[in-house]
Tab-separated table of C-alpha atoms in Angstrom:
chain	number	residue	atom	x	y	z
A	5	UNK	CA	104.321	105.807	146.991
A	6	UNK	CA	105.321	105.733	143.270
A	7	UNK	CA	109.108	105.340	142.669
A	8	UNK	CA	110.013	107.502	139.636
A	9	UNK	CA	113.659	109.036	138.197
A	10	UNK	CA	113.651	112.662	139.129
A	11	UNK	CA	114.412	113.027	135.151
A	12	UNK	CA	110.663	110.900	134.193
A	13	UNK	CA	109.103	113.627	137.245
A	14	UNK	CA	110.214	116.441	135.851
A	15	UNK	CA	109.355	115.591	132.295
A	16	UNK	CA	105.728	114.991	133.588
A	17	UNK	CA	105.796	118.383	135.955
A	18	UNK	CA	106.778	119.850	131.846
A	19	UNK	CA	104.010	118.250	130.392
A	20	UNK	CA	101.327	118.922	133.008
A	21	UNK	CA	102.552	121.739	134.789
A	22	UNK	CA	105.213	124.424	133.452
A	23	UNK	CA	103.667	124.321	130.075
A	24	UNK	CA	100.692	126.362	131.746
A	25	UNK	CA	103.093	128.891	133.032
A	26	UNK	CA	103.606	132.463	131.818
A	27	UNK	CA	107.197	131.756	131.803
A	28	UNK	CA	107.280	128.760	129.826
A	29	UNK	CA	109.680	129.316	127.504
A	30	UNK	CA	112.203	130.045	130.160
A	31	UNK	CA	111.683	126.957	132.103
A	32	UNK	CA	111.602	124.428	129.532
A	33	UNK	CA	115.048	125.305	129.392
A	34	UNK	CA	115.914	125.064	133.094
A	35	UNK	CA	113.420	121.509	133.342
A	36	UNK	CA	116.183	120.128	130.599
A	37	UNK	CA	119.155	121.355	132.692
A	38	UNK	CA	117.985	119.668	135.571
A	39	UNK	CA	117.183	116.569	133.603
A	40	UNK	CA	120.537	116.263	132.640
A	41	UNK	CA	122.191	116.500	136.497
A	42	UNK	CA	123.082	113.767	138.514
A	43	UNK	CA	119.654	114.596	140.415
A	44	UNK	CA	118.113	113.613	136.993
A	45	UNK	CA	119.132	109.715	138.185
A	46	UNK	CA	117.901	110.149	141.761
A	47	UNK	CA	114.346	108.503	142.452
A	48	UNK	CA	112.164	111.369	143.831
A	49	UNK	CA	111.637	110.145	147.228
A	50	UNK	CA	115.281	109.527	147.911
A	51	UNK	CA	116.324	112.930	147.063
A	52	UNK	CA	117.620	115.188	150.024
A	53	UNK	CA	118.389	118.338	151.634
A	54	UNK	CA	122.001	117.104	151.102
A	55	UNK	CA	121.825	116.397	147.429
A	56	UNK	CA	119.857	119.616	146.880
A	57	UNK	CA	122.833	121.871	148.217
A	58	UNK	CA	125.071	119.868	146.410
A	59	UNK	CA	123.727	120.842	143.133
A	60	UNK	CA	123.423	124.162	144.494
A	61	UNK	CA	126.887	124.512	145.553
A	62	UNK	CA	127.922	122.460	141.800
A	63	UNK	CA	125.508	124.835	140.151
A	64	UNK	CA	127.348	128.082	141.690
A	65	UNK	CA	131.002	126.548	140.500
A	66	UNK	CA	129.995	126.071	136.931
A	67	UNK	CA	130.722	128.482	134.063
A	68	UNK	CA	127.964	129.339	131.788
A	69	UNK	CA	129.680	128.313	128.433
A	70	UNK	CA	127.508	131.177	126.621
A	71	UNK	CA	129.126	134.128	128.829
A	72	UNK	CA	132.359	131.989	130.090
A	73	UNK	CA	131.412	133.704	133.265
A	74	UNK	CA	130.153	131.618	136.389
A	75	UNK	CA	126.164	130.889	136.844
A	76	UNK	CA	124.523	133.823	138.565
A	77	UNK	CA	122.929	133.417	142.206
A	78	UNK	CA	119.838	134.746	140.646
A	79	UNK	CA	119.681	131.807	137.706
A	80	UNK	CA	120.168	129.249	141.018
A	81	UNK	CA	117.784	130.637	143.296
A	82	UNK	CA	115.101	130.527	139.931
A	83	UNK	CA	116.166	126.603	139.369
A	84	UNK	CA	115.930	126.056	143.236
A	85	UNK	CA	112.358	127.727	143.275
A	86	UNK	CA	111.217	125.727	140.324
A	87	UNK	CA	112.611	122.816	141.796
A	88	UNK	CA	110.520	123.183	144.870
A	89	UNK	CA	107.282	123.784	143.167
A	90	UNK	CA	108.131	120.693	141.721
A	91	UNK	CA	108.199	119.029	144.956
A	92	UNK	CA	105.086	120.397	146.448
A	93	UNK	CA	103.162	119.147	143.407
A	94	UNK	CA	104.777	115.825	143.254
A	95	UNK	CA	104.098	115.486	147.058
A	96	UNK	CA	100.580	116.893	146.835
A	97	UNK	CA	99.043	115.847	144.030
A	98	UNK	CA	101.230	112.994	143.228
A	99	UNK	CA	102.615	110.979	145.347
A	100	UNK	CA	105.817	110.785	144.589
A	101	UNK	CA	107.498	111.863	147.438
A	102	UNK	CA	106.485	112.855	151.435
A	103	UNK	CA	108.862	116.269	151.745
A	104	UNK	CA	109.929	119.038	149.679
A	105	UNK	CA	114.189	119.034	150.360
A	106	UNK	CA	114.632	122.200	149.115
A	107	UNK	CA	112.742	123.737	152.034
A	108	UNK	CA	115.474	123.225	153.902
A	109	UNK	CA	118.201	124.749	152.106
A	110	UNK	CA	119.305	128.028	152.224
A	111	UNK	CA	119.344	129.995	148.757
A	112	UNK	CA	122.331	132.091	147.491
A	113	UNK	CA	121.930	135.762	148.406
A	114	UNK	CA	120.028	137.208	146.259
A	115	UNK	CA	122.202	139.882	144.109
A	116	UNK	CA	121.985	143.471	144.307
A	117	UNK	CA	119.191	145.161	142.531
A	118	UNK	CA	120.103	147.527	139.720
A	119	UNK	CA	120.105	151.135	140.063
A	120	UNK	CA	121.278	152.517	136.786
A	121	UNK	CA	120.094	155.739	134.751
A	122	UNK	CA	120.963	156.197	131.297
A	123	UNK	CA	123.207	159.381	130.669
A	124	UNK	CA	121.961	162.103	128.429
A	125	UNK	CA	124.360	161.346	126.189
A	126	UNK	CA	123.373	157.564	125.457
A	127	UNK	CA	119.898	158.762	125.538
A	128	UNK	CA	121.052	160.664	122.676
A	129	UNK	CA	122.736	158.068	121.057
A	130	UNK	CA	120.001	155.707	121.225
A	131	UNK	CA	116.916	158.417	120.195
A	132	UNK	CA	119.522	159.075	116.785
A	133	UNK	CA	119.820	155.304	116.070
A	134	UNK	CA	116.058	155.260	116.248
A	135	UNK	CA	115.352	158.184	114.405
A	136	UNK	CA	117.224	156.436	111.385
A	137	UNK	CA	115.507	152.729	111.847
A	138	UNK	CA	113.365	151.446	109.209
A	139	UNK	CA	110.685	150.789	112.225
A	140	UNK	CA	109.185	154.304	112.099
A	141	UNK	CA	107.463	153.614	115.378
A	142	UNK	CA	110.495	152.639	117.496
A	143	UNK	CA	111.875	155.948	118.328
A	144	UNK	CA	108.117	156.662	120.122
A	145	UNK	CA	108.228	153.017	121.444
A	146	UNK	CA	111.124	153.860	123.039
A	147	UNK	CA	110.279	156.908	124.698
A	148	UNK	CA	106.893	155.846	125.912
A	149	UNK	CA	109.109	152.821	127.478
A	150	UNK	CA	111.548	155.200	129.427
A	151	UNK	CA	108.512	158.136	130.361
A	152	UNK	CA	106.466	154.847	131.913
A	153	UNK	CA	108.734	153.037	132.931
A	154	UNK	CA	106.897	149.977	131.694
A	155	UNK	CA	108.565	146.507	130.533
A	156	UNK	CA	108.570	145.399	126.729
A	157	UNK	CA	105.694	142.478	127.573
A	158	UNK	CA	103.620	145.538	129.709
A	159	UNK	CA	103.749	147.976	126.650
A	160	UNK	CA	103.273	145.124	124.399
A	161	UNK	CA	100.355	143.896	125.948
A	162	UNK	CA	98.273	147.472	125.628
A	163	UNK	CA	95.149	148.065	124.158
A	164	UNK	CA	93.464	151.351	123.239
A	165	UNK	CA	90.658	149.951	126.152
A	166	UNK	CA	94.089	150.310	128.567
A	167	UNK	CA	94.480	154.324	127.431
A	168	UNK	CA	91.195	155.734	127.633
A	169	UNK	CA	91.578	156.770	131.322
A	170	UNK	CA	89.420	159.864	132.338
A	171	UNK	CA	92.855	161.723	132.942
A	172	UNK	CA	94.750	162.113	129.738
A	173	UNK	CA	97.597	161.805	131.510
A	174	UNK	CA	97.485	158.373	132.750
A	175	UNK	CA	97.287	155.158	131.338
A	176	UNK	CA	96.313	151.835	133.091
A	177	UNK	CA	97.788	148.878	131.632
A	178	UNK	CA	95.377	145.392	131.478
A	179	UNK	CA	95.539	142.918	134.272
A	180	UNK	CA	97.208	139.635	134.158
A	181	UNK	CA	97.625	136.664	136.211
A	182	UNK	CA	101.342	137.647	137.567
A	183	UNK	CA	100.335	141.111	138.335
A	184	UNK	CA	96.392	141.442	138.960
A	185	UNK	CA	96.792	144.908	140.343
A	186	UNK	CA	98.267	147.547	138.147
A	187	UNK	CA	99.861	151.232	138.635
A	188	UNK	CA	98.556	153.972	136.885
A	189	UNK	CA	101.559	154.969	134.671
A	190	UNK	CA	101.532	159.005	134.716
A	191	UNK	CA	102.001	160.421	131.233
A	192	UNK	CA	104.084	163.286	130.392
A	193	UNK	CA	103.309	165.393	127.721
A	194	UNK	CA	106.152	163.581	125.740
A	195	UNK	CA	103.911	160.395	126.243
A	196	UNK	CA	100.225	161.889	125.287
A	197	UNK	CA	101.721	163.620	122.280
């Protein structure tokens, strides 16, 4: 078995792994967090169950100097989850260690999902700031995002291929590796106009 930092693992997990990740971006930042914790010193196969829910438990306490507002449960589970992918491919293909320690230790309850509607009025608001921009296009960006109900990287990612259902009232956005399978997003006259 290879002895290796946790810090020298993750870089290489960066290097060979995450940077073939959608979400790239957003774990090169959490891969340098985790770098910089005491983990960061631990040798891989000495890490345990113990020292994971210590950083968890560290991780929860800590204020997020950004918002001054303590790290989310959401942000820990995501650092927990990346950190045991890391684990399985350091064990499997690796070497570097026999067990994955975060297996064992329970995640923060997850938080409750969201469930808010904009008002009329800040519809309002928001269709009149719009209707001024210098981005001619964002007042019908907008609207086709709130009639489909579709996420900036979904709309972003359409082509005129995606909108040429048989039903003029439909559109089918392209498939992609973290969602093969895609809803047909009904169109409302406000959207085919």
């Amino acid at each position: 078995m290879t002895k290796i930092k946790l810090k020298d693992a993750l870089k290489i997990y960066r290097e060979k792994v995450s940077i073939l990740k959608k979400g790239y971006a957003q774990e090169r930042f959490r891969l340098h967090y985790l770098i910089s914790t005491f983990l960061g010193d631990l040798f891989v196969d000495e890490i345990t169950s113990v020292d994971i829910a210590t950083y968890r438990d560290q991780r929860l306490e800590s204020i997020n100097i950004k918002t001054n507002k303590k790290i989310s449960a959401a942000t820990v589970r995501l650092e927990l989850s990346l950190l045991s992918n890391f684990f399985d491919v350091a064990r499997i293909e690796w070497g570097f260690c026999e067990g994955n320690p975060v297996k064992n230790v329970r995640k923060p309850k997850a938080p409750p999902g969201r469930d808010r509607r904009l008002t009329s009025r800040e519809l309002k608001l928001i269709l009149r700031y719009c209707h001024n921009h210098r981005n001619s296009e964002l007042q019908s960006i907008i609207v086709f995002a709130l009639e489909t109900a579709m996420r900036q990287g979904e709309i972003l990612s359409l082509k005129w291929l995606c909108c040429t259902s048989r039903k003029a009232d439909e559109i089918t956005p392209a498939p992609d590796a973290a969602m093969p399978w895609h809803p047909r997003a009904p169109c409302s006259g406000a959207r085919v106009a």
